Short mmCIF file of C-alpha atoms in Angstrom, two decimals:
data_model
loop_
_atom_site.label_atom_id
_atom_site.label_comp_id
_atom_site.label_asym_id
_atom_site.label_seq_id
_atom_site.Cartn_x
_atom_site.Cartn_y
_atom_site.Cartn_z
CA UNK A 1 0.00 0.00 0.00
CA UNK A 2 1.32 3.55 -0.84
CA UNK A 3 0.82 6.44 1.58
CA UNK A 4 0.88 9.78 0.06
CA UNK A 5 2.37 12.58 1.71
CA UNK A 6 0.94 16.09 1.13
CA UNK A 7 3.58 18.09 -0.26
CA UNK A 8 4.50 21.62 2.22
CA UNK A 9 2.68 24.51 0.94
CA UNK A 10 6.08 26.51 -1.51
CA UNK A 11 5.42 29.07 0.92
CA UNK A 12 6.87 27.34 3.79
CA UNK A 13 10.27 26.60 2.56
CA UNK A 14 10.67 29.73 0.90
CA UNK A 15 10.25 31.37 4.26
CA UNK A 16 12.58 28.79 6.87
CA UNK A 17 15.13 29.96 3.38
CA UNK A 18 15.19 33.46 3.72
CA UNK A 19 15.20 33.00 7.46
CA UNK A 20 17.82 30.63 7.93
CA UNK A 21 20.09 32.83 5.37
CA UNK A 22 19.19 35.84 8.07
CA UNK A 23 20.43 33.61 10.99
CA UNK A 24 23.59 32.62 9.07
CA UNK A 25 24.54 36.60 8.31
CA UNK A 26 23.51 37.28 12.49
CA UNK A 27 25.29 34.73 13.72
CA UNK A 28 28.56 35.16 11.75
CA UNK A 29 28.44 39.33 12.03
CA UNK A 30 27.59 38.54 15.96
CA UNK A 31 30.61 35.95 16.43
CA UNK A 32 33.09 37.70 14.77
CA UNK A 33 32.34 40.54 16.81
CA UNK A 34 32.01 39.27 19.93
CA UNK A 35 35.36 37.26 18.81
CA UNK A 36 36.93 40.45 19.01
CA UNK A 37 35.95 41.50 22.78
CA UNK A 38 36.32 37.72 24.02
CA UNK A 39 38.88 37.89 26.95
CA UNK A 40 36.75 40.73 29.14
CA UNK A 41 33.05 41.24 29.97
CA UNK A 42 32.62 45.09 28.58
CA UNK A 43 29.80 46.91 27.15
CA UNK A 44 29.80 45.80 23.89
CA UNK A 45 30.13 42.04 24.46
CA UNK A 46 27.48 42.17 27.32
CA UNK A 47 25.92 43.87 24.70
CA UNK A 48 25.84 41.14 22.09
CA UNK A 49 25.10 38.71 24.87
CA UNK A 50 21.97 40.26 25.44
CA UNK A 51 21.16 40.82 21.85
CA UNK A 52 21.79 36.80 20.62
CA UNK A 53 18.88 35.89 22.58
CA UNK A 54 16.47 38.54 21.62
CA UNK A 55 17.43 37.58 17.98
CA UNK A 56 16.45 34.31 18.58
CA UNK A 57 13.04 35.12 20.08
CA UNK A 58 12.86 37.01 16.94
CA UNK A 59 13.65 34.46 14.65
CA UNK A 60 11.35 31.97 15.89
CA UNK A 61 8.72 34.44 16.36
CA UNK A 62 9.00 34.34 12.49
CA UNK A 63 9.32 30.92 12.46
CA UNK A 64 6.04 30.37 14.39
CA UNK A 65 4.19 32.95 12.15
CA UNK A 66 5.06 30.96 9.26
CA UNK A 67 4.06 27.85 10.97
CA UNK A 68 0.86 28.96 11.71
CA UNK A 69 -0.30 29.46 8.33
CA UNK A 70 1.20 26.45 7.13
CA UNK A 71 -0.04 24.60 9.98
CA UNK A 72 3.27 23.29 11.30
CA UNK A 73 4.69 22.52 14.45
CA UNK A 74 4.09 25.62 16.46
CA UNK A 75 4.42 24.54 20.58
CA UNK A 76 8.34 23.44 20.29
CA UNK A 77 8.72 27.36 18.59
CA UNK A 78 6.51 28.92 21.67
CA UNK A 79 9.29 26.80 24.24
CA UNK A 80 12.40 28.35 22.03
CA UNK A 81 10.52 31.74 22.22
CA UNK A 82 10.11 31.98 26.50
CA UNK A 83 13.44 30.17 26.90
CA UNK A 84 15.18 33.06 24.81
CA UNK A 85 12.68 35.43 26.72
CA UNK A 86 13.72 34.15 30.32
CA UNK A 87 17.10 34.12 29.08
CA UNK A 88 16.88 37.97 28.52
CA UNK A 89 13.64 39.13 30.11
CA UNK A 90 14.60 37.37 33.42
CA UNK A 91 18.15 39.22 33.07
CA UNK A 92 19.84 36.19 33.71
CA UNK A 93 22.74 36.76 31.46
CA UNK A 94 22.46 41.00 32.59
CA UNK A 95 22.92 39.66 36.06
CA UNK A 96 25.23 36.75 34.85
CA UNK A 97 27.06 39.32 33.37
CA UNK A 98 28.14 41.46 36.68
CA UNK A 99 28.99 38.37 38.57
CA UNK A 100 31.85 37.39 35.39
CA UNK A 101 32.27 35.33 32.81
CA UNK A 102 32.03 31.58 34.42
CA UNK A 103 28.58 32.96 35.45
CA UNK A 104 27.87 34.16 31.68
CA UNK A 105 29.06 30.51 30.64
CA UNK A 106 26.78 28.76 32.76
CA UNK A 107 23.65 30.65 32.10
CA UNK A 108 25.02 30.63 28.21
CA UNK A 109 25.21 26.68 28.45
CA UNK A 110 21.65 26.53 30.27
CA UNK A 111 20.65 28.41 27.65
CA UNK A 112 22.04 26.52 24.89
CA UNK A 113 20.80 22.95 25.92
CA UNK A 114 17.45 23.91 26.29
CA UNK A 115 17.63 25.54 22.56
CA UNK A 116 19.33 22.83 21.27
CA UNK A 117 16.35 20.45 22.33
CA UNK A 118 13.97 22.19 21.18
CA UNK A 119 16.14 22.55 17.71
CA UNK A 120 16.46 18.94 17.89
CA UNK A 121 12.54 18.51 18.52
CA UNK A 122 11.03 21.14 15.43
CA UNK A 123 14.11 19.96 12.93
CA UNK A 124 12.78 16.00 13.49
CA UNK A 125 9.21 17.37 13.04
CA UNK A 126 10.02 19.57 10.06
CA UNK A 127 11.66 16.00 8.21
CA UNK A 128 9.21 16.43 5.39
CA UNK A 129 9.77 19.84 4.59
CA UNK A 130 13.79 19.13 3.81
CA UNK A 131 16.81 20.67 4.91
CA UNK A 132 16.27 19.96 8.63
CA UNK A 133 19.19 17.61 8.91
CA UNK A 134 21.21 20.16 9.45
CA UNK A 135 18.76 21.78 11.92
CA UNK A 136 18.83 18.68 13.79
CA UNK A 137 22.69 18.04 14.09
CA UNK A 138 22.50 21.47 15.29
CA UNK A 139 20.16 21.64 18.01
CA UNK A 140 22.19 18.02 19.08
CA UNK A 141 25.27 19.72 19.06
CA UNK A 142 23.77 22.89 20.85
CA UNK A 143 22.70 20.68 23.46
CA UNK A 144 26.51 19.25 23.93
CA UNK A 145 28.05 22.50 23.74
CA UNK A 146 25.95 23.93 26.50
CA UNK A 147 27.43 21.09 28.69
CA UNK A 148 30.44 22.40 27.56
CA UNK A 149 30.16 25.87 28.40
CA UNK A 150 29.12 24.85 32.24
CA UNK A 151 31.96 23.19 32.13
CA UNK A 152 34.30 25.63 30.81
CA UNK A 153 33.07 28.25 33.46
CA UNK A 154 34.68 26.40 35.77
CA UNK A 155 38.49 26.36 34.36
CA UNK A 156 41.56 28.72 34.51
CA UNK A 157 40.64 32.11 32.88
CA UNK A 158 37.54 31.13 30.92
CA UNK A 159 36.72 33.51 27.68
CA UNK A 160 33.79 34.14 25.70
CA UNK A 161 35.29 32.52 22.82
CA UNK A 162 33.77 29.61 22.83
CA UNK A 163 30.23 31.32 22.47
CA UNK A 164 31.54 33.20 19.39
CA UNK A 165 32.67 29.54 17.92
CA UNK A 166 29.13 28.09 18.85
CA UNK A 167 27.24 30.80 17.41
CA UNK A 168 29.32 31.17 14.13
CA UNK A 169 28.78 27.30 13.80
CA UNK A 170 24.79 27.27 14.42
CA UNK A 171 24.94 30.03 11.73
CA UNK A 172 26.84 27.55 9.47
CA UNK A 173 24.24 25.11 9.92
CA UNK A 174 21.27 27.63 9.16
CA UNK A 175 23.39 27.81 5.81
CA UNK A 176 23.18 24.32 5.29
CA UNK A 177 19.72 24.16 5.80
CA UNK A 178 19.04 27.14 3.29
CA UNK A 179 21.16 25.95 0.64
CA UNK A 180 19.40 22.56 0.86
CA UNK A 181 16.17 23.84 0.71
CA UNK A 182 17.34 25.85 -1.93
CA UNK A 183 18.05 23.02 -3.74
CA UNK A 184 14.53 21.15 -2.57
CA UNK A 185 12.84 24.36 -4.22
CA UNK A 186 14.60 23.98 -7.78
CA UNK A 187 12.08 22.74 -10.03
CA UNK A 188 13.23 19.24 -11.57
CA UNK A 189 14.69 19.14 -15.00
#
């Protein structure tokens, strides 16, 4: 017996497309310059700290828009969206921020596990639509790396480095996904 799968409406890949190239550009603008002011906890890197998050409640505020009218997968979206928000709103990392940067790694890595399950949990759900490999090796690796930062806040010297690696690689795989579901969108020849 064949099952036939109704195809995503063209609207909903062209969307997670544009979107995921927007996340790539953040993420790589945001690394490189928090890169740049990784050894100390001034105001422009407590800056960008703050603004990562709000991005991301931005992003998947997008994300669940889309969703909505495409009726996808909205309730893992609404958990990314008050994760980021407590993240910011609850001025963890603001607070996280005046205590050092083993507290901004902790809160960071909190951060990131949670975001990386939830990653995991829409990219398996999304399957049909294409391109979410990459979304899911993602949100599996954000989930490791925020295990990582808690541990890292606890060595000699700890930098914000490691963020600006994490962030620049989550951007690479938004790239992946857009360029894949570029490719999904091409019409066959």
């Amino acid at each position: 017996m064949d099952t036939v799968v109704a195809a995503p409406p063209a609207s909903v890949p062209a969307t997670l497309r544009k979107l995921y190239f927007l996340r790539f550009a953040f993420a790589a603008v945001w690394a490189a310059l928090l890169f740049t002011t990784a050894d100390e906890l001034g105001p422009l890197s407590t800056t960008l700290l703050l603004v990562y998050p709000l991005f991301d409640v931005a992003a998947a505020v997008v994300d669940v828009r889309s969703a909505k009218a495409n009726g996808g997968p909205v309730a893992p979206l609404y958990a990314n969206i008050a994760i980021s928000s407590l993240t910011v709103l609850a001025l963890a990392l603001a607070l996280a921020a005046t205590s050092g940067i083993p507290a901004v790694l902790r809160v960071w890595g909190a951060w990131a596990v949670t975001a990386g399950i939830v990653q995991l949990v829409v990219g398996a759900v999304r399957r049909r639509l294409g391109g979410q490999w990459p979304m899911i090796v993602s949100g599996a690796i954000s989930t490791l790396a925020g295990i990582s930062f808690v541990t890292q806040a606890g060595a000699d010297d700890p930098t914000l480095s490691s963020l600006a690696g994490y962030a620049f690689l989550g951007g690479v795989f938004f790239l992946a996904s857009a360029l894949r579901l570029t490719r999904g969108a091409r019409p066959a020849a």
